[in-house]
mmCIF file of C-alpha atoms in Angstrom:
data_model
loop_
_atom_site.group_PDB
_atom_site.id
_atom_site.type_symbol
_atom_site.label_atom_id
_atom_site.label_comp_id
_atom_site.label_asym_id
_atom_site.label_seq_id
_atom_site.Cartn_x
_atom_site.Cartn_y
_atom_site.Cartn_z
ATOM 1 C CA MET A 1 -8.254 -29.242 18.086
ATOM 2 C CA SER A 2 -9.606 -26.623 20.876
ATOM 3 C CA ILE A 3 -10.632 -23.303 19.944
ATOM 4 C CA ARG A 4 -6.899 -21.308 21.667
ATOM 5 C CA GLU A 5 -5.144 -24.465 19.745
ATOM 6 C CA ASN A 6 -7.071 -23.514 16.478
ATOM 7 C CA LEU A 7 -6.314 -19.697 16.902
ATOM 8 C CA ALA A 8 -2.760 -20.804 17.912
ATOM 9 C CA ALA A 9 -2.663 -22.352 14.599
ATOM 10 C CA ASN A 10 -4.194 -20.334 12.247
ATOM 11 C CA LEU A 11 -2.201 -17.461 13.459
ATOM 12 C CA ARG A 12 0.840 -18.853 12.728
ATOM 13 C CA ARG A 13 0.044 -19.524 8.878
ATOM 14 C CA LEU A 14 -1.407 -16.048 8.941
ATOM 15 C CA CYS A 15 2.230 -14.387 10.354
ATOM 16 C CA LYS A 16 4.200 -15.948 7.814
ATOM 17 C CA ASP A 17 2.815 -13.519 4.995
ATOM 18 C CA HIS A 18 4.567 -10.996 7.108
ATOM 19 C CA ALA A 19 8.016 -9.744 7.765
ATOM 20 C CA SER A 20 8.346 -10.574 10.650
ATOM 21 C CA VAL A 21 6.177 -11.641 14.062
ATOM 22 C CA SER A 22 7.720 -8.190 15.356
ATOM 23 C CA ALA A 23 6.964 -6.369 12.883
ATOM 24 C CA VAL A 24 2.792 -7.606 12.738
ATOM 25 C CA CYS A 25 2.659 -6.648 16.781
ATOM 26 C CA ARG A 26 3.875 -3.673 15.855
ATOM 27 C CA GLU A 27 1.068 -2.868 13.689
ATOM 28 C CA LEU A 28 -1.647 -3.648 15.379
ATOM 29 C CA GLY A 29 -0.133 -1.558 18.463
ATOM 30 C CA ILE A 30 -0.722 -5.370 20.581
ATOM 31 C CA ASN A 31 1.758 -6.738 23.354
ATOM 32 C CA ARG A 32 4.422 -8.856 21.775
ATOM 33 C CA THR A 33 4.196 -10.837 24.800
ATOM 34 C CA GLN A 34 0.607 -11.214 24.737
ATOM 35 C CA PHE A 35 1.039 -11.571 20.819
ATOM 36 C CA GLU A 36 3.141 -14.734 22.149
ATOM 37 C CA ARG A 37 0.397 -16.094 24.529
ATOM 38 C CA TYR A 38 -2.143 -16.523 21.077
ATOM 39 C CA LEU A 39 0.490 -18.455 19.381
ATOM 40 C CA GLN A 40 1.282 -20.819 21.577
ATOM 41 C CA GLY A 41 -2.851 -21.564 22.562
ATOM 42 C CA GLN A 42 -2.119 -20.315 26.327
ATOM 43 C CA THR A 43 -5.401 -17.728 25.824
ATOM 44 C CA VAL A 44 -7.387 -16.237 23.531
ATOM 45 C CA PRO A 45 -8.219 -12.450 22.471
ATOM 46 C CA ASN A 46 -11.356 -10.344 24.017
ATOM 47 C CA LYS A 47 -13.625 -9.559 22.130
ATOM 48 C CA THR A 48 -12.152 -6.077 20.560
ATOM 49 C CA THR A 49 -8.555 -7.786 20.044
ATOM 50 C CA ALA A 50 -10.013 -10.428 18.151
ATOM 51 C CA LYS A 51 -11.788 -7.676 15.818
ATOM 52 C CA LEU A 52 -8.908 -6.188 16.017
ATOM 53 C CA ILE A 53 -6.398 -8.894 14.356
ATOM 54 C CA CYS A 54 -9.207 -10.186 12.036
ATOM 55 C CA ASP A 55 -9.115 -6.609 10.105
ATOM 56 C CA TYR A 56 -5.423 -6.407 10.229
ATOM 57 C CA PHE A 57 -5.087 -9.722 8.655
ATOM 58 C CA ARG A 58 -8.563 -9.372 6.410
ATOM 59 C CA VAL A 59 -10.375 -12.526 7.669
ATOM 60 C CA ASP A 60 -13.608 -12.887 9.484
ATOM 61 C CA GLU A 61 -13.936 -13.683 13.122
ATOM 62 C CA PRO A 62 -14.992 -17.608 12.447
ATOM 63 C CA GLU A 63 -12.676 -18.004 10.283
ATOM 64 C CA LEU A 64 -9.888 -16.879 12.516
ATOM 65 C CA TYR A 65 -10.613 -20.172 14.949
ATOM 66 C CA ARG A 66 -12.076 -22.571 11.474
ATOM 67 C CA ASP A 67 -9.720 -25.889 13.035
ATOM 68 C CA PRO A 68 -7.633 -25.744 10.232
ATOM 69 C CA GLY A 69 -7.240 -29.443 8.833
ATOM 70 C CA THR A 70 -10.894 -28.492 8.125
ATOM 71 C CA PRO A 71 -11.530 -27.639 4.204
ATOM 72 C CA GLU A 72 -13.713 -24.189 3.028
ATOM 73 C CA LEU A 73 -17.144 -24.874 2.433
ATOM 74 C CA SER A 74 -17.763 -24.357 -1.585
ATOM 75 C CA ALA A 75 -20.892 -24.890 -3.812
ATOM 76 C CA PRO A 76 -20.717 -27.723 -5.632
ATOM 77 C CA GLY A 77 -19.027 -27.874 -9.191
ATOM 78 C CA LEU A 78 -18.306 -24.279 -8.299
ATOM 79 C CA PRO A 79 -14.950 -23.108 -7.354
ATOM 80 C CA PRO A 80 -14.872 -20.831 -4.459
ATOM 81 C CA ILE A 81 -14.743 -17.153 -5.408
ATOM 82 C CA SER A 82 -11.546 -16.178 -3.895
ATOM 83 C CA GLU A 83 -9.887 -18.649 -6.032
ATOM 84 C CA SER A 84 -11.815 -17.414 -9.233
ATOM 85 C CA LEU A 85 -11.208 -14.505 -8.455
ATOM 86 C CA PHE A 86 -7.284 -14.097 -8.451
ATOM 87 C CA THR A 87 -7.782 -16.883 -11.017
ATOM 88 C CA GLN A 88 -9.103 -13.634 -13.337
ATOM 89 C CA MET A 89 -6.447 -11.523 -11.779
ATOM 90 C CA ILE A 90 -3.552 -13.188 -13.328
ATOM 91 C CA ARG A 91 -4.891 -14.134 -16.547
ATOM 92 C CA PRO A 92 -2.491 -13.538 -18.721
ATOM 93 C CA PRO A 93 -1.000 -11.315 -20.530
ATOM 94 C CA ALA A 94 1.485 -10.117 -17.337
ATOM 95 C CA PRO A 95 2.368 -7.069 -16.684
ATOM 96 C CA SER A 96 5.794 -5.949 -18.746
ATOM 97 C CA ILE A 97 7.632 -4.922 -15.485
ATOM 98 C CA ALA A 98 11.228 -5.733 -14.062
ATOM 99 C CA SER A 99 11.325 -7.517 -10.780
ATOM 100 C CA GLY A 100 13.115 -4.726 -8.994
ATOM 101 C CA THR A 101 13.125 -0.958 -6.405
ATOM 102 C CA TYR A 102 10.432 1.901 -8.624
ATOM 103 C CA PHE A 103 10.186 5.191 -6.858
ATOM 104 C CA THR A 104 6.891 5.825 -6.988
ATOM 105 C CA TYR A 105 6.320 10.031 -6.914
ATOM 106 C CA PHE A 106 2.311 10.883 -6.923
ATOM 107 C CA SER A 107 0.956 15.238 -7.926
ATOM 108 C CA ILE A 108 0.032 16.696 -4.597
ATOM 109 C CA PRO A 109 -3.555 18.287 -5.051
ATOM 110 C CA THR A 110 -2.540 21.837 -4.403
ATOM 111 C CA ARG A 111 1.364 21.798 -4.551
ATOM 112 C CA ALA A 112 2.914 22.161 -7.960
ATOM 113 C CA ASP A 113 5.900 22.391 -6.374
ATOM 114 C CA LEU A 114 5.972 19.499 -4.096
ATOM 115 C CA LEU A 115 5.522 16.021 -4.984
ATOM 116 C CA MET A 116 4.628 13.067 -2.703
ATOM 117 C CA ARG A 117 7.649 9.927 -3.379
ATOM 118 C CA SER A 118 6.585 6.217 -2.756
ATOM 119 C CA VAL A 119 8.902 3.276 -3.041
ATOM 120 C CA THR A 120 7.360 0.721 -4.781
ATOM 121 C CA PHE A 121 8.994 -2.754 -4.612
ATOM 122 C CA VAL A 122 7.872 -5.557 -7.554
ATOM 123 C CA ARG A 123 9.079 -9.172 -7.555
ATOM 124 C CA ARG A 124 8.217 -11.081 -11.016
ATOM 125 C CA GLU A 125 7.727 -15.211 -10.407
ATOM 126 C CA ALA A 126 6.922 -16.386 -13.743
ATOM 127 C CA GLU A 127 3.427 -14.841 -14.950
ATOM 128 C CA LEU A 128 2.595 -13.662 -11.259
ATOM 129 C CA VAL A 129 3.724 -9.954 -10.351
ATOM 130 C CA THR A 130 3.242 -8.779 -7.012
ATOM 131 C CA PHE A 131 4.356 -5.769 -5.381
ATOM 132 C CA ARG A 132 5.232 -3.632 -1.875
ATOM 133 C CA ARG A 133 4.077 0.008 -1.890
ATOM 134 C CA VAL A 134 5.886 1.730 1.169
ATOM 135 C CA THR A 135 5.148 5.798 2.674
ATOM 136 C CA GLY A 136 5.905 7.122 5.902
ATOM 137 C CA TRP A 137 6.763 10.717 6.406
ATOM 138 C CA SER A 138 5.193 13.582 9.453
ATOM 139 C CA GLU A 139 5.583 17.102 9.311
ATOM 140 C CA ARG A 140 3.849 19.898 11.669
ATOM 141 C CA ARG A 141 1.533 22.691 10.521
ATOM 142 C CA GLY A 142 0.172 24.333 13.031
ATOM 143 C CA SER A 143 -0.895 23.102 16.215
ATOM 144 C CA THR A 144 -1.123 19.682 14.300
ATOM 145 C CA TRP A 145 1.228 16.578 13.036
ATOM 146 C CA ALA A 146 0.159 15.927 9.283
ATOM 147 C CA ARG A 147 0.818 11.685 8.608
ATOM 148 C CA ALA A 148 0.578 9.682 5.214
ATOM 149 C CA ARG A 149 1.846 5.812 6.276
ATOM 150 C CA GLY A 150 1.058 2.990 3.740
ATOM 151 C CA ASN A 151 2.297 -0.321 3.618
ATOM 152 C CA HIS A 152 0.524 -1.321 0.392
ATOM 153 C CA TYR A 153 0.240 -4.917 -0.989
ATOM 154 C CA GLY A 154 -1.128 -6.512 -4.270
ATOM 155 C CA VAL A 155 -0.821 -7.721 -7.724
ATOM 156 C CA ALA A 156 0.065 -6.092 -11.039
ATOM 157 C CA ILE A 157 -1.892 -7.169 -14.242
ATOM 158 C CA SER A 158 -2.215 -5.675 -18.057
ATOM 159 C CA ARG A 159 -5.153 -4.873 -19.854
ATOM 160 C CA LEU A 160 -5.086 -3.246 -22.695
ATOM 161 C CA ASN A 161 -1.677 -2.566 -22.390
ATOM 162 C CA TRP A 162 -1.904 -0.503 -19.067
ATOM 163 C CA ILE A 163 -0.687 -2.173 -15.634
ATOM 164 C CA TYR A 164 -3.124 -2.000 -12.829
ATOM 165 C CA PHE A 165 -1.441 -1.893 -9.937
ATOM 166 C CA SER A 166 -4.199 -3.162 -7.170
ATOM 167 C CA GLY A 167 -3.574 -3.088 -3.516
ATOM 168 C CA VAL A 168 -5.205 -3.254 0.171
ATOM 169 C CA ASN A 169 -3.485 -1.089 2.922
ATOM 170 C CA ARG A 170 -2.091 -3.237 5.396
ATOM 171 C CA ARG A 171 -1.561 -0.589 7.726
ATOM 172 C CA GLN A 172 -5.486 -0.615 10.690
ATOM 173 C CA THR A 173 -7.253 1.548 8.104
ATOM 174 C CA GLY A 174 -6.652 -1.260 5.427
ATOM 175 C CA GLU A 175 -8.538 0.884 2.086
ATOM 176 C CA PRO A 176 -7.505 -0.277 -1.168
ATOM 177 C CA SER A 177 -5.739 1.194 -4.015
ATOM 178 C CA LEU A 178 -5.653 1.856 -7.749
ATOM 179 C CA ILE A 179 -2.703 2.774 -9.887
ATOM 180 C CA SER A 180 -2.895 2.512 -13.557
ATOM 181 C CA VAL A 181 0.359 3.445 -15.460
ATOM 182 C CA GLN A 182 1.623 2.531 -18.737
ATOM 183 C CA TRP A 183 4.934 2.880 -20.640
ATOM 184 C CA ALA A 184 6.156 6.788 -21.373
ATOM 185 C CA PRO A 185 6.012 7.560 -25.142
ATOM 186 C CA ILE A 186 10.318 8.614 -24.520
ATOM 187 C CA SER A 187 13.680 7.042 -25.003
ATOM 188 C CA GLU A 188 13.506 6.241 -21.312
ATOM 189 C CA PRO A 189 12.219 3.560 -19.729
ATOM 190 C CA VAL A 190 9.808 5.740 -17.608
ATOM 191 C CA LEU A 191 6.131 4.573 -16.543
ATOM 192 C CA THR A 192 2.974 7.528 -15.956
ATOM 193 C CA GLY A 193 -0.370 7.667 -15.475
ATOM 194 C CA LYS A 194 -3.082 7.890 -12.623
ATOM 195 C CA ALA A 195 -4.211 6.661 -9.553
ATOM 196 C CA MET A 196 -6.943 6.053 -6.804
ATOM 197 C CA LEU A 197 -5.971 6.874 -3.472
ATOM 198 C CA LEU A 198 -7.959 7.748 0.023
ATOM 199 C CA THR A 199 -7.318 11.567 0.743
ATOM 200 C CA GLU A 200 -9.166 12.771 4.694
ATOM 201 C CA THR A 201 -12.423 14.009 2.824
ATOM 202 C CA GLY A 202 -12.533 10.388 0.543
ATOM 203 C CA PRO A 203 -10.939 9.012 -2.653
ATOM 204 C CA ALA A 204 -8.625 11.732 -4.778
ATOM 205 C CA PHE A 205 -7.121 10.752 -8.152
ATOM 206 C CA VAL A 206 -3.702 11.728 -8.752
ATOM 207 C CA SER A 207 -1.381 11.969 -11.213
ATOM 208 C CA VAL A 208 2.084 9.306 -11.027
ATOM 209 C CA ILE A 209 5.148 8.225 -12.136
ATOM 210 C CA MET A 210 7.187 4.837 -11.456
ATOM 211 C CA ARG A 211 10.594 4.375 -12.577
ATOM 212 C CA GLN A 212 12.885 2.154 -11.893
ATOM 213 C CA ASP A 213 15.790 2.225 -9.202
ATOM 214 C CA MET A 214 19.283 1.687 -11.021
ATOM 215 C CA SER A 215 21.677 2.214 -8.698
ATOM 216 C CA ASN A 216 21.589 -0.714 -6.394
ATOM 217 C CA ILE A 217 20.002 1.467 -3.231
ATOM 218 C CA PRO A 218 19.076 -0.743 0.180
ATOM 219 C CA PRO A 219 15.588 -1.478 1.082
ATOM 220 C CA ARG A 220 16.199 0.585 4.293
ATOM 221 C CA ARG A 221 17.726 3.917 2.715
ATOM 222 C CA ALA A 222 15.190 3.622 -0.470
ATOM 223 C CA ILE A 223 12.089 3.248 1.817
ATOM 224 C CA ARG A 224 13.966 6.526 4.274
ATOM 225 C CA MET A 225 12.935 7.682 1.058
ATOM 226 C CA ALA A 226 9.461 7.863 0.700
ATOM 227 C CA HIS A 227 7.916 11.630 2.067
ATOM 228 C CA ILE A 228 7.269 14.603 0.812
ATOM 229 C CA ILE A 229 10.162 16.386 -1.876
ATOM 230 C CA ARG A 230 10.168 19.766 -3.325
ATOM 231 C CA LEU A 231 10.543 19.765 -7.652
ATOM 232 C CA ASP A 232 13.906 22.633 -6.758
ATOM 233 C CA ASP A 233 15.467 19.251 -4.828
ATOM 234 C CA PRO A 234 18.748 19.094 -6.660
ATOM 235 C CA GLY A 235 18.532 15.405 -5.241
ATOM 236 C CA ILE A 236 15.538 14.769 -7.320
ATOM 237 C CA ASP A 237 15.837 13.137 -10.747
ATOM 238 C CA GLN A 238 15.879 15.451 -12.911
ATOM 239 C CA LEU A 239 13.608 12.773 -15.769
ATOM 240 C CA VAL A 240 10.615 12.932 -13.294
ATOM 241 C CA VAL A 241 10.913 16.828 -12.773
ATOM 242 C CA SER A 242 10.221 17.484 -15.933
ATOM 243 C CA LEU A 243 7.712 14.856 -16.844
ATOM 244 C CA ALA A 244 6.528 17.025 -13.260
ATOM 245 C CA ARG A 245 6.260 20.199 -14.585
ATOM 246 C CA ASP A 246 4.974 19.070 -18.580
ATOM 247 C CA GLY A 247 2.077 16.511 -17.858
ATOM 248 C CA LEU A 248 1.499 16.033 -13.735
ATOM 249 C CA GLY A 249 -1.897 18.675 -12.890
ATOM 250 C CA TRP A 250 -4.332 18.031 -10.336
ATOM 251 C CA PRO A 251 -8.890 17.383 -10.752
ATOM 252 C CA HIS A 252 -10.054 20.687 -10.911
ATOM 253 C CA ALA A 253 -12.105 20.405 -7.555
ATOM 254 C CA TYR A 254 -9.232 20.443 -6.170
ATOM 255 C CA ALA A 255 -7.819 23.838 -7.555
ATOM 256 C CA GLU A 256 -11.283 25.235 -6.350
ATOM 257 C CA LYS A 257 -11.047 23.725 -2.767
ATOM 258 C CA GLU A 258 -7.723 25.075 -3.047
ATOM 259 C CA GLN A 259 -9.139 28.756 -3.349
ATOM 260 C CA GLU A 260 -11.811 28.612 -1.295
ATOM 261 C CA TYR A 261 -10.248 26.470 1.794
ATOM 262 C CA PRO A 262 -6.332 26.336 0.872
ATOM 263 C CA GLU A 263 -5.462 24.684 4.418
ATOM 264 C CA LYS A 264 -8.095 22.416 3.961
ATOM 265 C CA ALA A 265 -7.043 21.376 0.668
ATOM 266 C CA TYR A 266 -3.181 21.018 1.501
ATOM 267 C CA ALA A 267 -4.547 19.085 4.640
ATOM 268 C CA GLY A 268 -6.385 16.396 3.031
ATOM 269 C CA PHE A 269 -3.847 15.167 1.245
ATOM 270 C CA CYS A 270 -1.315 15.081 3.886
ATOM 271 C CA LEU A 271 -3.824 12.806 5.191
ATOM 272 C CA LEU A 272 -3.604 10.292 2.489
ATOM 273 C CA HIS A 273 -2.052 6.616 2.954
ATOM 274 C CA ILE A 274 -0.429 5.731 -0.037
#
């Protein structure tokens, strides 16, 4: 096969894990017509576009042009490292969490009156639990816009009575995220814990609450609800409000930063990719 044919076959394979080719083009910022030329084996991207594609799909450039019929190389007698890592990630016990839509609330350093609400779609297939977490919002602060966009995919695992949601943002930033939660010792089924997320100034640790939506809200509507909310909003789950007021705080470093530079502390979190 030619390089163009290899590229086309590999791109088609990589796109199968995404909602649609149109969605891939939108997130890549590549013209759909041009991308179709790659998919049809008519041309190959330049170096800049190839790097953009590789970063998005998290593959090396040689893999993009590799003959899809060629087996991956591995050391004799040893499984590929990717296989070994995946085996460790999904080994028992499986997380005690059901498939469904979960609203995920993050505390905001310096703002005890606000929460960032994301939506997490959990999918369970036997012992394998995967998830997608979406956040999208923007707001104007002075002369600039503060934005946070997250489209994290990953796997949920259980260790020592904690559930870990380990994922990677599929937007161009591609940063990893980690949430560790456990079932709260109350009568209502709710998960509480901590999250390590990326801010403008680096990783930050915040408190997190997860609660399953039992009202069967359509996915598109749930995603539209993924933005900053106020604790006094009458539409918020009152259990979440109670837990947030009683147990959610923020690291001392952020509290100190708020006293010195309150606008910078808040803006740094506003650029968070949750």
